[in-house]
Coordinates of C-alpha atoms in Angstrom, one line a residue:
Chain O
X1 CA -19.3 -9.7 28.2
X2 CA -16.9 -9.1 31.0
X3 CA -16.1 -11.8 33.5
X4 CA -16.4 -11.1 37.2
X5 CA -12.6 -11.0 37.4
X6 CA -12.6 -8.4 34.7
X7 CA -15.2 -6.3 36.4
X8 CA -13.0 -6.3 39.4
X9 CA -9.8 -5.6 37.5
X10 CA -11.3 -2.7 35.6
X11 CA -13.4 -1.3 38.4
X12 CA -11.8 2.2 38.2
X13 CA -12.8 2.4 34.6
X14 CA -16.3 1.0 35.2
X15 CA -16.9 3.5 38.0
X16 CA -16.7 6.3 35.5
X17 CA -20.1 6.8 34.1
X18 CA -18.6 7.9 30.8
X19 CA -17.0 4.4 30.4
X20 CA -19.0 2.0 32.6
X21 CA -19.4 -1.7 31.8
X22 CA -20.3 -0.9 28.2
X23 CA -17.2 1.1 27.6
X24 CA -15.0 -1.5 29.2
X25 CA -16.6 -4.1 27.0
X26 CA -15.8 -2.0 23.9
X27 CA -12.2 -1.8 25.1
X28 CA -12.2 -5.6 25.4
X29 CA -13.6 -6.0 21.9
X30 CA -11.1 -3.6 20.4
X31 CA -8.0 -4.5 18.5
X32 CA -5.1 -2.0 18.3
X33 CA -1.9 -2.2 16.2
X34 CA 1.2 -0.5 17.6
X35 CA 3.8 0.0 14.9
X36 CA 7.2 0.5 16.4
X37 CA 8.1 -0.9 19.9
X38 CA 10.5 1.9 20.6
X39 CA 10.0 4.9 22.9
X40 CA 6.5 5.7 21.9
X41 CA 5.5 2.1 21.5
X42 CA 6.8 1.0 25.0
X43 CA 4.7 3.6 26.6
X44 CA 1.5 3.3 24.6
X45 CA 1.7 -0.5 24.8
X46 CA 1.8 -0.6 28.6
X47 CA -1.3 1.5 29.0
X48 CA -3.2 -0.3 26.2
X49 CA -2.3 -3.6 27.9
X50 CA -3.3 -2.3 31.4
X51 CA -6.6 -0.9 30.1
X52 CA -7.6 -4.3 28.7
X53 CA -7.6 -3.8 24.9
X54 CA -8.6 -7.3 23.7
X55 CA -6.1 -7.8 20.8
X56 CA -2.8 -5.9 20.5
X57 CA -0.6 -6.2 17.5
X58 CA 3.0 -5.1 17.6
X59 CA 5.2 -4.5 14.6
X60 CA 9.0 -4.0 15.0
X61 CA 12.0 -5.6 13.3
X62 CA 14.6 -4.1 15.6
X63 CA 16.7 -5.6 18.4
X64 CA 17.2 -4.0 21.8
X65 CA 20.4 -2.0 22.0
X66 CA 22.0 -0.3 25.0
X67 CA 21.1 3.2 23.9
X68 CA 17.4 2.2 23.9
X69 CA 17.3 1.7 27.6
X70 CA 17.3 5.4 28.5
X71 CA 13.7 5.7 27.2
X72 CA 12.3 2.3 26.1
X73 CA 11.1 1.2 29.5
X74 CA 10.0 -2.3 28.6
X75 CA 13.6 -3.4 28.2
X76 CA 16.5 -4.3 30.5
X77 CA 20.3 -4.4 30.1
X78 CA 20.3 -8.2 30.1
X79 CA 18.0 -8.2 27.0
X80 CA 20.3 -6.3 24.7
X81 CA 20.4 -8.1 21.3
X82 CA 17.0 -9.7 21.6
X83 CA 14.1 -8.8 19.4
X84 CA 12.0 -6.0 20.8
X85 CA 8.7 -7.7 19.9
X86 CA 9.6 -10.9 21.8
X87 CA 10.7 -9.1 24.9
X88 CA 7.8 -6.7 24.8
X89 CA 5.2 -9.5 24.6
X90 CA 6.9 -11.4 27.4
X91 CA 6.6 -8.4 29.7
X92 CA 3.1 -7.2 28.6
X93 CA 1.7 -10.8 28.9
X94 CA 2.8 -10.8 32.5
X95 CA 1.3 -7.4 33.0
X96 CA -2.1 -8.6 31.7
X97 CA -2.4 -12.3 30.8
X98 CA -5.9 -11.8 29.3
X99 CA -4.7 -9.8 26.3
X100 CA -4.1 -11.6 23.0
X101 CA -0.8 -10.3 21.5
X102 CA 0.2 -10.8 17.8
X103 CA 3.7 -9.9 16.8
X104 CA 5.2 -9.0 13.4
X105 CA 8.9 -9.0 13.6
X106 CA 9.3 -7.4 10.2
X107 CA 9.9 -4.0 8.5
X108 CA 6.7 -2.5 7.5
X109 CA 6.7 -1.7 3.8
X110 CA 4.1 -0.7 1.2
X111 CA 4.0 -4.4 0.2
X112 CA 2.9 -5.7 3.6
X113 CA 1.3 -2.8 5.5
X114 CA -2.3 -3.0 4.4
X115 CA -2.3 -6.8 4.9
X116 CA -1.3 -6.2 8.5
X117 CA -3.3 -3.2 9.5
X118 CA -6.6 -4.4 7.9
X119 CA -7.0 -6.8 10.9
X120 CA -7.1 -3.9 13.5
X121 CA -9.6 -1.3 14.5
X122 CA -7.1 1.4 15.4
X123 CA -3.4 2.0 14.4
X124 CA -0.8 3.7 16.6
X125 CA 2.2 5.1 14.8
X126 CA 5.3 4.9 17.0
X127 CA 7.9 4.7 14.3
X128 CA 11.0 6.7 13.9
X129 CA 11.4 7.7 10.3
X130 CA 9.4 9.5 7.7
X131 CA 9.4 6.7 5.1
X132 CA 7.5 4.4 7.4
X133 CA 5.3 7.2 8.6
X134 CA 4.1 7.9 5.1
X135 CA 3.5 4.2 4.4
X136 CA 1.4 4.0 7.5
X137 CA -0.5 7.2 6.7
X138 CA -1.3 6.0 3.2
X139 CA -2.1 2.4 4.2
X140 CA -4.5 3.7 6.9
X141 CA -6.1 6.0 4.4
X142 CA -6.7 3.2 1.9
X143 CA -7.8 0.7 4.5
X144 CA -9.9 3.4 6.2
X145 CA -8.4 3.0 9.7
X146 CA -8.0 5.7 12.3
X147 CA -4.4 6.5 12.9
X148 CA -3.1 7.8 16.2
X149 CA 0.1 9.7 15.2
X150 CA 2.8 10.6 17.7
X151 CA 6.3 11.9 17.0
X152 CA 9.1 13.4 19.0
X153 CA 12.1 15.6 18.5
X154 CA 14.7 16.2 21.3
X155 CA 12.5 18.0 23.9
X156 CA 9.3 18.3 21.8
X157 CA 6.4 16.1 20.8
X158 CA 3.6 16.0 18.3
X159 CA 0.3 14.3 18.5
X160 CA -2.8 14.0 16.3
X161 CA -5.4 11.5 15.0
X162 CA -5.6 11.1 11.3
X163 CA -8.4 9.5 9.2
X164 CA -10.9 9.7 12.0
X165 CA -14.5 10.4 11.2
X166 CA -16.7 11.1 14.1
X167 CA -19.8 11.8 12.0
X168 CA -20.8 12.4 8.5
X169 CA -20.0 16.1 8.7
X170 CA -16.3 15.6 9.5
X171 CA -13.8 15.4 6.7
X172 CA -11.0 13.0 7.8
X173 CA -7.5 14.3 7.4
X174 CA -4.2 12.6 6.8
X175 CA -0.5 13.5 7.1
X176 CA -0.4 14.7 3.5
X177 CA -2.9 17.5 4.3
X178 CA 0.0 19.1 6.1
X179 CA 3.0 17.7 4.4
X180 CA 2.0 16.4 1.0
X181 CA 5.4 14.7 0.4
X182 CA 8.0 13.3 2.7
X183 CA 11.0 15.4 3.5
X184 CA 13.9 14.5 1.2
X185 CA 16.3 12.0 2.7
X186 CA 18.9 14.8 2.9
X187 CA 16.6 16.8 5.2
X188 CA 16.3 14.0 7.7
X189 CA 19.0 13.4 10.2
X190 CA 18.8 10.0 11.8
X191 CA 16.7 10.8 14.8
X192 CA 18.6 8.3 17.0
X193 CA 21.6 10.6 16.4
X194 CA 19.9 13.7 17.6
X195 CA 19.3 12.8 21.1
X196 CA 16.0 12.9 23.0
X197 CA 15.0 13.2 26.7
X198 CA 14.0 9.8 28.0
X199 CA 10.6 10.8 29.4
X200 CA 9.4 12.5 26.2
X201 CA 8.3 9.3 24.3
X202 CA 6.7 8.3 27.6
X203 CA 4.5 11.4 27.6
X204 CA 3.6 11.3 23.9
X205 CA 3.0 7.5 23.9
X206 CA 0.7 7.9 26.9
X207 CA -1.2 10.6 25.1
X208 CA -1.5 8.2 22.1
X209 CA -3.0 5.6 24.4
X210 CA -5.4 8.2 25.7
X211 CA -6.6 9.0 22.2
X212 CA -7.0 5.2 21.5
X213 CA -9.2 5.0 24.6
X214 CA -11.3 7.9 23.5
X215 CA -11.8 6.5 20.0
X216 CA -12.8 3.1 21.3
X217 CA -15.3 4.4 23.9
X218 CA -16.5 7.5 22.1
X219 CA -15.8 9.7 25.1
X220 CA -14.5 13.3 24.9
X221 CA -13.2 14.9 21.7
X222 CA -10.7 13.0 19.7
X223 CA -7.7 15.1 18.6
X224 CA -8.7 14.9 14.9
X225 CA -8.2 17.9 12.7
X226 CA -5.9 19.3 15.3
X227 CA -2.1 19.0 15.8
X228 CA -0.8 19.2 19.3
X229 CA 2.8 20.4 19.9
X230 CA 4.3 20.1 23.3
X231 CA 7.6 21.5 24.5
X232 CA 8.8 19.9 27.6
X233 CA 11.4 22.6 28.3
X234 CA 8.7 25.2 29.1
X235 CA 6.0 22.6 29.5
X236 CA 3.8 24.4 27.0
X237 CA 1.1 22.7 24.9
X238 CA 0.0 24.3 21.7
X239 CA -2.9 23.0 19.5
X240 CA -3.2 24.0 15.9
X241 CA -6.2 23.5 13.7
X242 CA -5.6 21.7 10.4
X243 CA -7.9 21.7 7.5
X244 CA -8.0 19.5 4.4
X245 CA -5.6 20.5 1.8
X246 CA -7.8 21.4 -1.2
X247 CA -5.0 20.3 -3.5
X248 CA -4.6 16.9 -1.9
X249 CA -4.7 14.1 -4.4
X250 CA -5.9 11.0 -2.7
X251 CA -3.5 8.2 -3.2
X252 CA -4.8 5.1 -5.1
X253 CA -3.9 1.6 -4.1
X254 CA -1.9 1.3 -7.4
X255 CA 0.1 4.5 -6.7
X256 CA 0.6 3.4 -3.1
X257 CA 2.0 0.0 -4.1
X258 CA 4.4 1.5 -6.7
X259 CA 5.3 4.6 -4.7
X260 CA 9.0 5.1 -3.7
X261 CA 8.8 5.7 0.0
X262 CA 12.5 6.1 0.5
X263 CA 15.0 4.2 2.6
X264 CA 13.0 1.2 3.7
X265 CA 11.1 0.5 0.5
X266 CA 13.9 0.2 -1.9
X267 CA 15.5 -2.6 0.1
X268 CA 16.9 -4.1 -3.1
X269 CA 19.1 -1.1 -3.6
X270 CA 20.0 -0.9 0.1
X271 CA 21.5 -4.3 -0.2
X272 CA 23.9 -3.0 -2.8
X273 CA 25.3 -0.4 -0.4
X274 CA 28.9 -1.3 0.4
X275 CA 29.9 -1.4 4.0
X276 CA 33.3 -1.5 5.5
X277 CA 33.9 -2.8 9.0
X278 CA 35.9 -0.9 11.5
X279 CA 38.5 -3.6 11.4
X280 CA 38.9 -3.4 7.6
X281 CA 39.1 0.3 7.8
X282 CA 41.8 0.2 10.5
X283 CA 43.9 -2.1 8.3
X284 CA 43.5 0.2 5.3
X285 CA 44.4 3.3 7.4
X286 CA 47.6 1.5 8.4
X287 CA 48.6 0.2 5.1
X288 CA 46.9 2.2 2.3
X289 CA 45.9 5.5 3.8
X290 CA 46.5 7.4 0.5
X291 CA 44.0 5.3 -1.3
X292 CA 41.2 6.4 1.0
X293 CA 39.1 9.5 1.3
X294 CA 37.2 9.8 4.6
X295 CA 34.1 11.9 4.7
X296 CA 32.4 12.6 8.0
X297 CA 28.7 13.4 7.1
X298 CA 27.6 14.3 10.6
X299 CA 26.6 17.9 11.4
X300 CA 29.4 20.4 12.2
X301 CA 28.8 20.3 15.9
X302 CA 28.3 16.6 16.4
X303 CA 30.5 14.8 18.8
X304 CA 32.7 13.0 19.4
X305 CA 35.4 14.0 16.9
X306 CA 37.8 11.2 16.1
X307 CA 41.1 12.6 14.9
X308 CA 42.2 9.5 13.0
X309 CA 39.0 9.6 11.0
X310 CA 39.0 13.4 10.3
X311 CA 39.6 14.4 6.8
X312 CA 36.6 16.1 5.2
X313 CA 33.4 17.2 6.9
X314 CA 30.3 17.3 4.6
X315 CA 27.1 17.2 6.6
X316 CA 24.4 15.0 5.1
X317 CA 22.3 17.9 4.0
X318 CA 25.2 19.2 1.9
X319 CA 26.5 16.0 0.2
X320 CA 24.5 16.5 -3.0
X321 CA 25.7 20.0 -3.6
X322 CA 29.3 19.3 -2.6
X323 CA 29.6 16.1 -4.6
X324 CA 32.5 17.7 -6.6
X325 CA 34.7 17.4 -3.4
X326 CA 34.4 13.6 -3.7
X327 CA 37.6 12.1 -4.9
X328 CA 36.5 9.3 -7.2
X329 CA 40.0 8.0 -7.7
X330 CA 39.9 6.8 -4.1
X331 CA 37.9 4.5 -2.0
X332 CA 35.4 6.9 -0.3
X333 CA 34.4 6.1 3.2
X334 CA 31.3 7.8 4.5
X335 CA 31.1 8.1 8.3
X336 CA 28.3 9.0 10.6
X337 CA 27.5 8.2 14.2
X338 CA 25.8 4.9 13.8
X339 CA 26.2 3.9 10.1
X340 CA 22.6 4.7 9.1
X341 CA 23.0 8.2 7.6
X342 CA 26.1 7.1 5.8
X343 CA 24.0 4.5 4.0
X344 CA 21.3 7.0 3.2
X345 CA 24.0 9.3 1.8
X346 CA 25.3 6.5 -0.4
X347 CA 21.8 5.7 -1.5
X348 CA 21.2 9.3 -2.5
X349 CA 24.5 9.7 -4.3
X350 CA 24.1 6.4 -6.2
X351 CA 20.6 7.4 -7.2
X352 CA 21.5 11.0 -8.2
X353 CA 24.9 10.6 -9.7
X354 CA 25.4 6.9 -10.1
X355 CA 28.5 7.1 -7.9
X356 CA 30.4 4.0 -7.1
X357 CA 33.3 3.2 -4.8
X358 CA 31.4 4.6 -1.8
X359 CA 31.5 2.7 1.4
X360 CA 29.6 3.2 4.7
X361 CA 31.5 2.6 7.9
X362 CA 29.5 -0.2 9.5
X363 CA 28.2 0.9 12.9
X364 CA 29.7 4.4 12.5
X365 CA 31.8 6.3 15.0
X366 CA 30.0 4.5 17.8
X367 CA 31.2 1.1 16.7
X368 CA 34.7 2.5 16.0
X369 CA 35.0 3.8 19.5
X370 CA 34.1 0.4 21.0
X371 CA 37.4 -1.1 19.7
Chain P
X1 CA 4.5 46.3 12.6
X2 CA 5.6 43.4 14.7
X3 CA 4.8 39.7 14.2
X4 CA 5.5 37.2 17.0
X5 CA 6.9 34.0 15.6
X6 CA 6.9 30.7 17.5
X7 CA 9.0 27.9 16.1
X8 CA 9.4 24.2 16.9
X9 CA 11.7 21.3 16.4
X10 CA 14.4 21.7 13.7
X11 CA 13.3 25.2 13.0
X12 CA 14.0 26.2 16.6
X13 CA 17.4 24.4 16.3
X14 CA 18.3 26.6 13.3
X15 CA 17.0 29.9 14.7
X16 CA 18.4 29.2 18.1
X17 CA 15.3 30.1 20.1
X18 CA 11.7 29.3 20.3
X19 CA 10.2 32.8 19.9
X20 CA 11.3 35.7 17.8
X21 CA 9.8 39.0 16.7
X22 CA 9.9 40.0 13.1
X23 CA 9.1 43.4 11.8
X24 CA 7.5 44.7 8.6
X25 CA 6.0 41.6 7.1
X26 CA 2.6 42.2 5.7
X27 CA 1.9 38.6 4.8
X28 CA 3.1 35.0 5.5
X29 CA 5.0 34.8 2.2
X30 CA 7.1 37.9 3.0
X31 CA 7.6 36.5 6.5
X32 CA 8.9 33.3 5.0
X33 CA 11.2 35.2 2.6
X34 CA 12.6 37.3 5.5
X35 CA 13.2 34.3 7.7
X36 CA 14.9 32.2 5.0
X37 CA 17.1 35.3 4.2
X38 CA 18.0 35.6 7.9
X39 CA 18.4 31.9 8.4
X40 CA 19.4 30.3 5.1
X41 CA 19.3 26.8 6.5
X42 CA 15.5 27.1 6.7
X43 CA 15.4 26.6 2.9
X44 CA 16.3 22.9 3.5
X45 CA 13.4 22.4 6.0
X46 CA 9.9 21.4 5.4
X47 CA 7.3 23.2 7.5
X48 CA 3.8 24.6 7.5
X49 CA 2.8 27.9 9.1
X50 CA -0.1 28.6 11.4
X51 CA -1.6 32.0 12.0
X52 CA -3.5 32.2 15.2
X53 CA -3.4 28.5 15.7
X54 CA -4.8 27.7 12.3
X55 CA -2.6 26.0 9.8
X56 CA -2.7 28.0 6.5
X57 CA -2.3 26.6 3.0
X58 CA -1.9 29.8 1.0
X59 CA -0.5 33.3 1.5
X60 CA -2.2 35.0 4.4
X61 CA -2.2 38.7 5.4
X62 CA -0.7 39.6 8.7
X63 CA -1.5 42.4 11.1
X64 CA 0.5 44.0 13.9
X65 CA 0.7 41.7 16.8
X66 CA -0.2 38.5 14.9
X67 CA 1.2 35.3 16.2
X68 CA 2.6 32.9 13.6
X69 CA 3.8 29.4 14.3
X70 CA 6.2 27.5 12.2
X71 CA 5.6 23.8 12.4
X72 CA 8.0 21.2 11.0
X73 CA 7.3 17.5 10.8
X74 CA 8.9 15.3 13.4
X75 CA 10.1 11.8 12.6
X76 CA 11.3 10.5 16.0
X77 CA 9.7 7.8 18.0

């Protein structure tokens, strides 16, 4: 039941015969989990909050950084360093005090995902890496939850709804119908290093909130079985029909729990990745330069170039095939923009070749240039 | 025989534009071979192809004027 205050607040929804009081009550009863409080999450969350979704869960383990502010519109410069979930809930509660927010300041893994998502009606994927996207996809499949998928790349966005069954005749789809396995770590540049226009996650996140509204209220046609691509440069929208992959093998809960999802799931091995701070590297460069090999694993054209750190350039996608160029007699420092790809590279090299003596420059070129 | 190819994301980054025309490919497998020959970096990319806005799973015959889209997964958020 809506209160008189709610009837007034949501009047513009209620005026629509397609939604009405009944639809608004469904929205109030609904619970939605937004995974990732970054660009997509900030945008989707604000509309889900405004429209009166009863319970909203937010998963994010990250803290606000300065480079987030160009597109993650819930955050301000004076909140840098604070946990995103905390600041997001503060702002959103002010926006609509009637909403119940539940926060999970944790990295989603295949050990905790089902436990979290089972409490919600609809899941919104606003994450920024394939490993977590596959975990969410599989967890939603197993827990039978509709998944509103959004993703972005530079000037382009993707949107679809997985695991949605409108009636008994529809075969629900999941991410593995298109891409049965995750791209190899080597294929995945860290998206935060690629650049993205600030409004793009705003657009795609808003479209995700739109799909959530349609699923809750049953209006319109949910974007299930179709993949939308949008290109903001020519402002064209393309919709492609997807069909179930006849070869798809549905993942069992046992396979899901033991599956190696990549960078975030093998956290034990991540802990073993050696890092070197900019300060330590500076000292070594001054006193023991000949004991070091510096390998820049960014793409050829990536800027800025830092002369003192230039020695060998091996883009991440080539590190496996060019491993013979690694000088194992030296301390090998891998460098990227933010220190994430360099850790991935080490993880790959350790796994494939058992290489030791590899160090990731903590914070990457960005951190180096701060000092 | 001309095929219009629309590409997205990382594929467009590699090819350098969003639309190209490819000649003499009678099916999607030969189109893929030709594209990876012309743009070797495509070998490292995952993608699916869509013919006339329908994602295909196997090799599909192509006719003059067909529009093929090459769709990579995006991770960013």
